[in-house]
Amino acid sequence: MMLLYCCLVLLVVSVIRHHYEVSAFCPTVPNHHQSLKHQYAAAMEPETETNPDDDGVVFPPPLNRVDRLKRAATFWSVAVPIAANYYGKFAEMKLREELLGEKMNDEEIESVWDIQHAEGASKLASVIASLKGFYIKTAQIISSRQDLFPKQYTEALAKFTDNVDPMDGALVKEIIKQELLNRNEKFEDVFSEFDDLPLGSASVAQVHRAVLTEKYGGPREVAIKCQRPSIESKLLSDVANLKQISKTLQDLVTLPLDYYTVFAELEKSLADEFDFVAEAVAMDRIYSTITTDPSGNRIEPPLTMPRPVPGLVSRRVLVMDYLEGVPLSRAREEMIKKGIDPDSPEAKIFGRKLLTALTEVFGRTILETGFFHADPHPGNLFVLDDGSIGLIDFGQVKQISGRSRETLAKVMLALDDRESDSNPDDLEKIGNLALELGVELNEDCQDEAAAAVAMWLFDGTPDDG
């Protein structure tokens, strides 16, 4: 039951798993609440207007505190009743069993929860589509974790992986002008072509295809990543809302994780996504890792990734190589359009190729340098027109220490070498390594809890059958 509740308060265990940090199981929470009087006074501050530019393009204003409170209230007016319905249905089944002796079999229980999942997923998708912002990130995390969430939720939220609420092309051009153009330089001096229709649109930014002029090394196809105006304050205020509410809920209900600390960690990682200069540096750094072997020799990378264009990078705009293809989130649909059976042997061969490439890239970046792409959801993985695999969006990266890399490698080896999931010696060894990684557990947990966490996070052994 608690796993279902996690769908509503953003089960960012997936973020912990992707980032290989698992220290939020029972940390100490800092106490820094504002008084209600201060919050009310701040909420009454007037909104700052954003004037149109010289071409009449209106830039969206940042959210004021009244808007932030409205967004929080809208989300939780939907999320809390969904959670309450789960608890209510669970209580109803327990009462029927204890008072009336009506015990449901597994098939009947599954049917009841399928109905609850469908209703909850539909309502959650609707409110996320309305609010956008950080809640889009919530949807992306849930939709990419079929191993943790009911299929009704992952399917309903899968549409948020790309092409979310696109900005108008005219607004994007104005942002690019402000960020990249030199004095007395025109847009056409830099770009000979610009597609108003975006290639993709996400919660933080959207991407357009363009062609550089000869002055900037063209003709050369590029992709321009442009940050949404005022999005930083919007997303961070959404996280702040969730932190505040998760702190309150911590005193009211028993949750499997300390969500306040989880949201605080996510807030810090989100802040990195707003600096495209840092993203360009990350792209070059990861490219260097996957194109160089441990001896320093140049090698062919297992996948394709874009490179930033020198001189055309700012904090809010990033010009990079253009990769032609479709995101993995739409690959099945494109295969069907082209008359290719997604379950054909050829498709399965490509699937193995994809897994091999990702295993090599993430294995090398995590275990060799400790610096890796930390947001590999299906919208950031591309099937390119030439059949190769592409990896985009390096806004979220993570650095882990040499000691953590060594311990992580030992955990994986211990998992692979174990005799069984119940062997006491194996459980002790794996559990100790998990604790060394930073896993913290409740005092009343079972002895094998640390090993169970390590298996959940890092075990890639396929299920029997």
Short mmCIF file of C-alpha atoms in Angstrom, two decimals:
data_model
loop_
_atom_site.label_atom_id
_atom_site.label_comp_id
_atom_site.label_asym_id
_atom_site.label_seq_id
_atom_site.Cartn_x
_atom_site.Cartn_y
_atom_site.Cartn_z
CA MET A 1 0.00 0.00 0.00
CA MET A 2 2.77 2.43 0.79
CA LEU A 3 4.19 1.96 -2.71
CA LEU A 4 0.93 3.20 -4.17
CA TYR A 5 1.03 6.27 -1.97
CA CYS A 6 4.52 6.98 -3.31
CA CYS A 7 3.00 7.60 -6.73
CA LEU A 8 1.35 10.68 -5.30
CA VAL A 9 4.28 12.15 -3.42
CA LEU A 10 6.82 11.36 -6.15
CA LEU A 11 8.70 8.19 -5.39
CA VAL A 12 12.13 9.62 -6.03
CA VAL A 13 13.71 6.43 -4.84
CA SER A 14 14.27 6.21 -8.60
CA VAL A 15 16.30 9.38 -8.44
CA ILE A 16 18.30 7.92 -5.57
CA ARG A 17 18.82 4.77 -7.58
CA HIS A 18 19.85 6.64 -10.72
CA HIS A 19 22.22 8.83 -8.72
CA TYR A 20 23.53 5.98 -6.58
CA GLU A 21 22.88 7.82 -3.35
CA VAL A 22 20.76 5.91 -0.86
CA SER A 23 21.18 7.82 2.38
CA ALA A 24 17.61 9.09 2.78
CA PHE A 25 16.07 6.10 4.52
CA CYS A 26 15.98 7.70 7.95
CA PRO A 27 18.07 10.89 8.07
CA THR A 28 17.65 13.71 10.53
CA VAL A 29 15.45 16.50 9.18
CA PRO A 30 16.41 20.12 9.80
CA ASN A 31 13.81 22.36 11.41
CA HIS A 32 13.44 25.67 9.59
CA HIS A 33 9.75 26.52 9.20
CA GLN A 34 8.52 30.07 8.68
CA SER A 35 5.67 31.36 10.79
CA LEU A 36 2.18 31.28 9.25
CA LYS A 37 1.96 35.05 9.66
CA HIS A 38 5.13 35.55 7.65
CA GLN A 39 3.93 33.16 4.91
CA TYR A 40 0.59 34.97 4.63
CA ALA A 41 2.27 38.36 4.38
CA ALA A 42 4.65 37.11 1.71
CA ALA A 43 1.79 35.63 -0.27
CA MET A 44 0.14 39.02 -0.57
CA GLU A 45 3.09 40.58 -2.42
CA PRO A 46 2.06 41.94 -5.84
CA GLU A 47 3.11 40.13 -9.01
CA THR A 48 5.96 41.60 -11.03
CA GLU A 49 4.93 42.21 -14.65
CA THR A 50 7.18 41.25 -17.52
CA ASN A 51 6.99 43.73 -20.40
CA PRO A 52 6.98 42.71 -24.05
CA ASP A 53 10.20 43.12 -26.02
CA ASP A 54 10.65 45.45 -28.99
CA ASP A 55 9.03 42.93 -31.36
CA GLY A 56 5.95 42.58 -29.18
CA VAL A 57 6.87 39.16 -27.77
CA VAL A 58 5.61 38.84 -24.19
CA PHE A 59 7.87 37.00 -21.75
CA PRO A 60 6.04 35.00 -19.05
CA PRO A 61 6.44 36.60 -15.61
CA PRO A 62 7.92 34.70 -12.64
CA LEU A 63 5.40 33.22 -10.23
CA ASN A 64 4.48 35.31 -7.22
CA ARG A 65 3.73 33.71 -3.88
CA VAL A 66 -0.03 33.67 -4.42
CA ASP A 67 0.49 31.67 -7.62
CA ARG A 68 2.79 29.28 -5.80
CA LEU A 69 0.21 28.64 -3.10
CA LYS A 70 -2.48 28.11 -5.74
CA ARG A 71 -0.32 25.55 -7.54
CA ALA A 72 0.35 23.66 -4.32
CA ALA A 73 -3.33 23.69 -3.36
CA THR A 74 -4.38 22.48 -6.82
CA PHE A 75 -1.97 19.54 -6.77
CA TRP A 76 -2.77 18.40 -3.26
CA SER A 77 -6.54 18.84 -3.72
CA VAL A 78 -6.20 15.98 -6.23
CA ALA A 79 -3.32 13.97 -4.72
CA VAL A 80 -4.68 13.70 -1.18
CA PRO A 81 -8.10 12.30 -2.21
CA ILE A 82 -6.38 9.72 -4.44
CA ALA A 83 -4.27 8.58 -1.50
CA ALA A 84 -7.32 8.61 0.77
CA ASN A 85 -9.19 6.36 -1.67
CA TYR A 86 -6.42 3.77 -1.45
CA TYR A 87 -6.44 3.85 2.35
CA GLY A 88 -10.24 3.75 2.39
CA LYS A 89 -10.43 0.76 0.07
CA PHE A 90 -7.77 -1.07 2.08
CA ALA A 91 -9.64 -0.37 5.33
CA GLU A 92 -12.91 -1.52 3.77
CA MET A 93 -11.42 -4.87 2.70
CA LYS A 94 -9.88 -5.41 6.16
CA LEU A 95 -13.19 -4.67 7.90
CA ARG A 96 -15.11 -7.00 5.61
CA GLU A 97 -12.60 -9.73 6.33
CA GLU A 98 -12.54 -9.23 10.10
CA LEU A 99 -16.24 -8.49 10.73
CA LEU A 100 -18.01 -10.39 7.98
CA GLY A 101 -15.45 -13.05 7.18
CA GLU A 102 -15.41 -12.02 3.49
CA LYS A 103 -11.87 -12.85 2.43
CA MET A 104 -11.03 -11.96 -1.18
CA ASN A 105 -8.75 -14.13 -3.28
CA ASP A 106 -5.69 -12.76 -5.10
CA GLU A 107 -7.54 -12.29 -8.40
CA GLU A 108 -10.35 -10.31 -6.76
CA ILE A 109 -7.86 -8.13 -4.86
CA GLU A 110 -5.92 -7.45 -8.05
CA SER A 111 -9.15 -6.43 -9.80
CA VAL A 112 -10.00 -3.96 -7.02
CA TRP A 113 -6.57 -2.36 -7.17
CA ASP A 114 -6.62 -2.22 -10.98
CA ILE A 115 -9.74 -0.05 -10.76
CA GLN A 116 -8.12 2.18 -8.12
CA HIS A 117 -4.96 2.49 -10.20
CA ALA A 118 -6.87 3.47 -13.34
CA GLU A 119 -8.88 6.15 -11.55
CA GLY A 120 -5.88 7.51 -9.66
CA ALA A 121 -3.62 7.54 -12.73
CA SER A 122 -6.19 9.43 -14.80
CA LYS A 123 -6.66 12.12 -12.14
CA LEU A 124 -2.93 12.46 -11.51
CA ALA A 125 -2.17 12.81 -15.24
CA SER A 126 -4.84 15.49 -15.55
CA VAL A 127 -3.53 17.67 -12.72
CA ILE A 128 0.07 17.31 -13.93
CA ALA A 129 -0.96 18.36 -17.45
CA SER A 130 -2.63 21.41 -15.94
CA LEU A 131 0.20 22.50 -13.62
CA LYS A 132 3.24 21.43 -15.66
CA GLY A 133 6.49 22.67 -14.05
CA PHE A 134 8.17 20.31 -11.59
CA TYR A 135 5.20 17.98 -11.71
CA ILE A 136 6.25 17.06 -15.26
CA LYS A 137 9.50 15.81 -13.74
CA THR A 138 7.39 13.77 -11.33
CA ALA A 139 5.59 12.16 -14.25
CA GLN A 140 8.85 11.41 -16.08
CA ILE A 141 10.30 9.61 -13.07
CA ILE A 142 7.15 7.56 -12.48
CA SER A 143 6.70 6.62 -16.14
CA SER A 144 10.28 5.38 -16.40
CA ARG A 145 9.97 3.05 -13.39
CA GLN A 146 7.75 0.18 -14.49
CA ASP A 147 9.49 -1.92 -11.86
CA LEU A 148 8.14 0.24 -9.05
CA PHE A 149 4.78 1.62 -10.19
CA PRO A 150 1.51 0.06 -11.41
CA LYS A 151 1.28 -0.04 -15.20
CA GLN A 152 -1.79 2.23 -15.12
CA TYR A 153 0.41 5.02 -13.75
CA THR A 154 3.43 4.44 -15.98
CA GLU A 155 1.23 4.30 -19.09
CA ALA A 156 -0.87 7.35 -18.17
CA LEU A 157 2.22 9.44 -17.44
CA ALA A 158 4.35 8.23 -20.37
CA LYS A 159 3.09 11.11 -22.53
CA PHE A 160 5.09 13.55 -20.41
CA THR A 161 8.49 12.27 -21.55
CA ASP A 162 8.73 14.69 -24.51
CA ASN A 163 6.88 17.44 -26.40
CA VAL A 164 5.36 18.97 -23.27
CA ASP A 165 3.62 22.37 -23.59
CA PRO A 166 5.84 23.85 -26.36
CA MET A 167 6.78 27.54 -26.34
CA ASP A 168 5.99 29.72 -29.34
CA GLY A 169 8.83 29.91 -31.87
CA ALA A 170 8.87 33.72 -31.76
CA LEU A 171 9.47 33.68 -28.02
CA VAL A 172 12.32 31.18 -28.43
CA LYS A 173 13.98 33.42 -31.05
CA GLU A 174 13.85 36.39 -28.71
CA ILE A 175 15.47 34.40 -25.92
CA ILE A 176 18.24 33.31 -28.29
CA LYS A 177 18.79 36.91 -29.42
CA GLN A 178 19.14 38.12 -25.85
CA GLU A 179 21.47 35.30 -24.82
CA LEU A 180 23.77 34.76 -27.81
CA LEU A 181 23.86 37.66 -30.24
CA ASN A 182 26.69 40.17 -30.16
CA ARG A 183 26.12 43.90 -30.40
CA ASN A 184 24.68 44.94 -33.81
CA GLU A 185 24.32 41.28 -34.79
CA LYS A 186 21.10 39.92 -36.28
CA PHE A 187 19.56 36.49 -35.82
CA GLU A 188 20.17 35.74 -39.52
CA ASP A 189 23.89 36.46 -39.06
CA VAL A 190 24.15 33.37 -36.87
CA PHE A 191 21.43 31.03 -38.17
CA SER A 192 20.55 30.66 -41.85
CA GLU A 193 17.64 28.33 -40.97
CA PHE A 194 15.48 27.95 -37.87
CA ASP A 195 12.54 25.58 -37.40
CA ASP A 196 9.73 27.19 -35.42
CA LEU A 197 8.32 23.75 -34.59
CA PRO A 198 10.37 22.31 -31.71
CA LEU A 199 12.04 18.92 -31.85
CA GLY A 200 11.06 18.34 -28.25
CA SER A 201 9.72 20.29 -25.31
CA ALA A 202 10.34 19.40 -21.67
CA SER A 203 9.79 20.96 -18.26
CA VAL A 204 12.98 23.06 -18.23
CA ALA A 205 13.67 23.76 -21.90
CA GLN A 206 12.79 22.97 -25.48
CA VAL A 207 14.92 22.20 -28.51
CA HIS A 208 14.80 23.52 -32.09
CA ARG A 209 16.65 22.50 -35.24
CA ALA A 210 18.66 25.22 -36.99
CA VAL A 211 21.51 25.67 -39.48
CA LEU A 212 24.57 27.80 -38.74
CA THR A 213 25.78 30.42 -41.21
CA GLU A 214 29.26 30.31 -42.76
CA LYS A 215 30.33 32.94 -40.25
CA TYR A 216 29.84 30.36 -37.50
CA GLY A 217 31.25 27.35 -39.32
CA GLY A 218 28.21 26.46 -41.42
CA PRO A 219 26.35 25.26 -43.19
CA ARG A 220 26.00 22.92 -40.19
CA GLU A 221 22.85 21.46 -38.70
CA VAL A 222 22.54 22.16 -35.00
CA ALA A 223 20.05 21.78 -32.18
CA ILE A 224 19.33 24.80 -29.98
CA LYS A 225 18.28 24.12 -26.41
CA CYS A 226 16.44 27.13 -24.99
CA GLN A 227 15.42 27.49 -21.35
CA ARG A 228 11.87 28.52 -20.53
CA PRO A 229 11.59 32.06 -19.12
CA SER A 230 11.10 32.21 -15.33
CA ILE A 231 11.13 28.40 -15.13
CA GLU A 232 13.79 28.23 -12.40
CA SER A 233 11.63 29.98 -9.81
CA LYS A 234 8.58 27.98 -10.91
CA LEU A 235 10.17 24.55 -10.58
CA LEU A 236 12.03 25.31 -7.37
CA SER A 237 8.88 26.73 -5.79
CA ASP A 238 7.05 23.51 -6.71
CA VAL A 239 9.76 21.51 -4.95
CA ALA A 240 9.54 23.86 -1.97
CA ASN A 241 5.80 23.17 -1.78
CA LEU A 242 6.39 19.43 -1.76
CA LYS A 243 9.13 19.77 0.85
CA GLN A 244 6.79 21.75 3.10
CA ILE A 245 3.95 19.27 2.78
CA SER A 246 6.20 16.22 3.13
CA LYS A 247 7.56 17.72 6.35
CA THR A 248 4.00 18.10 7.64
CA LEU A 249 3.03 14.58 6.59
CA GLN A 250 6.07 13.22 8.36
CA ASP A 251 4.38 13.97 11.68
CA LEU A 252 1.01 12.57 10.63
CA VAL A 253 1.60 9.25 8.89
CA THR A 254 4.21 6.52 8.79
CA LEU A 255 6.03 6.67 5.44
CA PRO A 256 8.66 4.25 4.12
CA LEU A 257 11.08 7.10 3.40
CA ASP A 258 11.90 10.55 4.72
CA TYR A 259 10.46 12.45 1.77
CA TYR A 260 11.58 15.82 3.08
CA THR A 261 15.22 14.82 2.67
CA VAL A 262 14.52 13.19 -0.69
CA PHE A 263 12.92 16.39 -2.02
CA ALA A 264 15.79 18.44 -0.60
CA GLU A 265 18.26 16.26 -2.54
CA LEU A 266 16.16 16.57 -5.69
CA GLU A 267 16.03 20.34 -5.24
CA LYS A 268 19.83 20.48 -5.27
CA SER A 269 20.09 18.32 -8.39
CA LEU A 270 17.39 20.35 -10.16
CA ALA A 271 19.37 23.55 -9.62
CA ASP A 272 22.11 22.16 -11.87
CA GLU A 273 19.70 21.88 -14.81
CA PHE A 274 19.38 25.65 -15.15
CA ASP A 275 23.03 26.28 -16.09
CA PHE A 276 23.66 25.33 -19.72
CA VAL A 277 27.32 26.34 -19.51
CA ALA A 278 27.81 23.62 -16.91
CA GLU A 279 25.88 21.22 -19.15
CA ALA A 280 28.21 21.94 -22.08
CA VAL A 281 31.21 21.19 -19.86
CA ALA A 282 29.56 17.94 -18.74
CA MET A 283 28.94 16.91 -22.37
CA ASP A 284 32.61 17.36 -23.24
CA ARG A 285 33.76 15.56 -20.12
CA ILE A 286 31.57 12.49 -20.69
CA TYR A 287 32.44 12.45 -24.41
CA SER A 288 36.12 12.35 -23.48
CA THR A 289 35.51 9.35 -21.21
CA ILE A 290 33.61 7.23 -23.72
CA THR A 291 36.01 8.00 -26.63
CA THR A 292 39.19 7.18 -24.70
CA ASP A 293 40.26 3.82 -23.35
CA PRO A 294 41.97 3.44 -19.93
CA SER A 295 45.37 3.71 -21.67
CA GLY A 296 44.48 7.07 -23.22
CA ASN A 297 43.97 5.79 -26.78
CA ARG A 298 41.08 7.07 -28.89
CA ILE A 299 38.26 4.56 -29.44
CA GLU A 300 34.90 4.48 -31.20
CA PRO A 301 32.14 5.38 -28.70
CA PRO A 302 29.32 2.83 -28.22
CA LEU A 303 26.71 5.54 -28.79
CA THR A 304 26.37 9.02 -30.27
CA MET A 305 26.13 12.16 -28.18
CA PRO A 306 26.02 15.82 -29.26
CA ARG A 307 28.91 18.24 -28.79
CA PRO A 308 28.42 21.92 -27.86
CA VAL A 309 29.31 24.61 -30.42
CA PRO A 310 32.08 26.82 -28.99
CA GLY A 311 31.03 30.45 -28.66
CA LEU A 312 27.31 29.66 -28.80
CA VAL A 313 26.66 28.65 -25.22
CA SER A 314 25.17 30.73 -22.42
CA ARG A 315 23.51 29.95 -19.11
CA ARG A 316 20.08 29.71 -20.80
CA VAL A 317 20.85 28.74 -24.41
CA LEU A 318 22.98 25.84 -25.68
CA VAL A 319 23.79 25.22 -29.35
CA MET A 320 25.00 21.68 -30.09
CA ASP A 321 25.18 18.98 -32.76
CA TYR A 322 21.87 17.91 -34.27
CA LEU A 323 21.02 14.20 -33.91
CA GLU A 324 18.37 13.01 -36.34
CA GLY A 325 16.12 10.29 -34.99
CA VAL A 326 13.26 9.57 -32.60
CA PRO A 327 13.25 9.26 -28.81
CA LEU A 328 13.00 5.78 -27.39
CA SER A 329 9.62 6.75 -25.94
CA ARG A 330 8.25 6.88 -29.51
CA ALA A 331 10.35 4.12 -31.09
CA ARG A 332 7.66 1.43 -30.94
CA GLU A 333 5.15 3.77 -32.55
CA GLU A 334 7.61 4.65 -35.35
CA MET A 335 8.37 0.97 -35.98
CA ILE A 336 4.68 0.19 -36.41
CA LYS A 337 4.31 3.13 -38.83
CA LYS A 338 7.14 1.72 -40.94
CA GLY A 339 5.64 -1.76 -40.93
CA ILE A 340 8.22 -3.22 -38.55
CA ASP A 341 7.03 -5.68 -35.94
CA PRO A 342 8.26 -4.38 -32.52
CA ASP A 343 8.50 -8.02 -31.38
CA SER A 344 10.43 -9.21 -34.42
CA PRO A 345 13.90 -10.78 -34.14
CA GLU A 346 15.40 -7.62 -35.67
CA ALA A 347 13.80 -5.48 -32.98
CA LYS A 348 15.10 -7.79 -30.27
CA ILE A 349 18.60 -7.58 -31.74
CA PHE A 350 18.39 -3.79 -31.57
CA GLY A 351 17.20 -4.06 -27.97
CA ARG A 352 20.30 -6.04 -27.06
CA LYS A 353 22.44 -3.49 -28.90
CA LEU A 354 20.81 -0.71 -26.88
CA LEU A 355 21.40 -2.48 -23.56
CA THR A 356 25.01 -3.26 -24.48
CA ALA A 357 25.73 0.37 -25.39
CA LEU A 358 24.10 1.74 -22.24
CA THR A 359 25.85 -0.82 -20.04
CA GLU A 360 29.23 0.12 -21.48
CA VAL A 361 28.69 3.88 -21.32
CA PHE A 362 27.23 3.98 -17.83
CA GLY A 363 29.56 1.28 -16.57
CA ARG A 364 32.61 3.23 -17.71
CA THR A 365 31.43 6.67 -16.62
CA ILE A 366 30.24 5.49 -13.21
CA LEU A 367 33.07 3.10 -12.36
CA GLU A 368 36.03 4.76 -14.11
CA THR A 369 35.53 8.50 -13.59
CA GLY A 370 32.48 8.60 -11.30
CA PHE A 371 31.00 11.37 -13.48
CA PHE A 372 27.88 10.27 -15.35
CA HIS A 373 24.59 11.22 -17.01
CA ALA A 374 21.96 11.00 -14.25
CA ASP A 375 18.69 11.33 -16.17
CA PRO A 376 18.51 8.52 -18.78
CA HIS A 377 14.72 8.37 -19.21
CA PRO A 378 13.23 7.25 -22.59
CA GLY A 379 12.89 10.84 -23.80
CA ASN A 380 16.67 11.31 -23.53
CA LEU A 381 17.59 8.12 -25.40
CA PHE A 382 17.34 8.30 -29.21
CA VAL A 383 17.12 5.78 -32.00
CA LEU A 384 18.99 7.58 -34.78
CA ASP A 385 18.18 7.31 -38.47
CA ASP A 386 21.41 5.43 -39.16
CA GLY A 387 20.46 2.75 -36.61
CA SER A 388 22.82 3.96 -33.90
CA ILE A 389 21.87 5.04 -30.40
CA GLY A 390 21.93 8.63 -29.17
CA LEU A 391 22.08 10.08 -25.67
CA ILE A 392 21.01 13.70 -25.07
CA ASP A 393 20.31 16.17 -22.26
CA PHE A 394 23.26 16.35 -19.88
CA GLY A 395 21.59 18.81 -17.51
CA GLN A 396 21.61 16.30 -14.68
CA VAL A 397 24.96 14.70 -14.02
CA LYS A 398 26.44 13.20 -10.89
CA GLN A 399 29.92 12.82 -9.44
CA ILE A 400 30.72 10.05 -6.96
CA SER A 401 33.99 9.52 -5.13
CA GLY A 402 36.63 6.89 -5.83
CA ARG A 403 35.76 5.05 -2.64
CA SER A 404 32.08 4.95 -3.57
CA ARG A 405 32.96 3.61 -7.02
CA GLU A 406 35.06 0.86 -5.47
CA THR A 407 32.33 -0.09 -3.00
CA LEU A 408 29.69 -0.03 -5.74
CA ALA A 409 31.80 -2.41 -7.82
CA LYS A 410 32.18 -4.73 -4.81
CA VAL A 411 28.40 -4.72 -4.29
CA MET A 412 27.79 -5.76 -7.88
CA LEU A 413 30.39 -8.52 -7.72
CA ALA A 414 28.96 -9.77 -4.43
CA LEU A 415 25.47 -9.84 -5.94
CA ASP A 416 26.74 -11.80 -8.94
CA ASP A 417 28.73 -14.26 -6.82
CA ARG A 418 26.07 -14.99 -4.19
CA GLU A 419 24.89 -18.57 -3.77
CA SER A 420 21.27 -17.57 -3.12
CA ASP A 421 19.09 -14.73 -1.88
CA SER A 422 18.86 -16.39 1.53
CA ASN A 423 22.45 -17.45 2.18
CA PRO A 424 23.42 -15.80 5.53
CA ASP A 425 27.07 -15.18 4.56
CA ASP A 426 26.06 -13.55 1.28
CA LEU A 427 23.42 -11.39 2.97
CA GLU A 428 25.90 -10.20 5.58
CA LYS A 429 28.55 -9.34 2.99
CA ILE A 430 26.13 -7.54 0.67
CA GLY A 431 24.47 -5.75 3.59
CA ASN A 432 27.77 -4.45 4.98
CA LEU A 433 28.73 -3.09 1.56
CA ALA A 434 25.32 -1.38 1.25
CA LEU A 435 25.84 0.29 4.62
CA GLU A 436 29.28 1.43 3.44
CA LEU A 437 27.58 3.13 0.49
CA GLY A 438 25.51 5.18 2.92
CA VAL A 439 22.25 3.25 3.31
CA GLU A 440 20.61 4.11 6.63
CA LEU A 441 17.89 1.93 8.12
CA ASN A 442 15.34 2.15 10.89
CA GLU A 443 16.45 0.67 14.21
CA ASP A 444 13.68 -1.95 14.20
CA CYS A 445 14.41 -3.26 10.68
CA GLN A 446 15.20 -6.91 10.01
CA ASP A 447 18.81 -8.12 9.82
CA GLU A 448 18.67 -8.67 6.06
CA ALA A 449 17.23 -5.20 5.30
CA ALA A 450 20.52 -3.68 4.10
CA ALA A 451 21.13 -6.59 1.72
CA ALA A 452 17.54 -6.35 0.46
CA VAL A 453 18.04 -2.65 -0.34
CA ALA A 454 21.23 -3.44 -2.27
CA MET A 455 19.46 -6.14 -4.27
CA TRP A 456 16.61 -3.79 -5.06
CA LEU A 457 18.91 -0.99 -6.17
CA PHE A 458 21.65 -2.82 -8.02
CA ASP A 459 20.67 -6.40 -8.88
CA GLY A 460 20.17 -6.84 -12.61
CA THR A 461 19.52 -10.58 -12.47
CA PRO A 462 16.50 -11.40 -14.68
CA ASP A 463 13.47 -13.03 -13.09
CA ASP A 464 13.07 -16.78 -13.58
CA GLY A 465 11.09 -17.62 -16.66
#
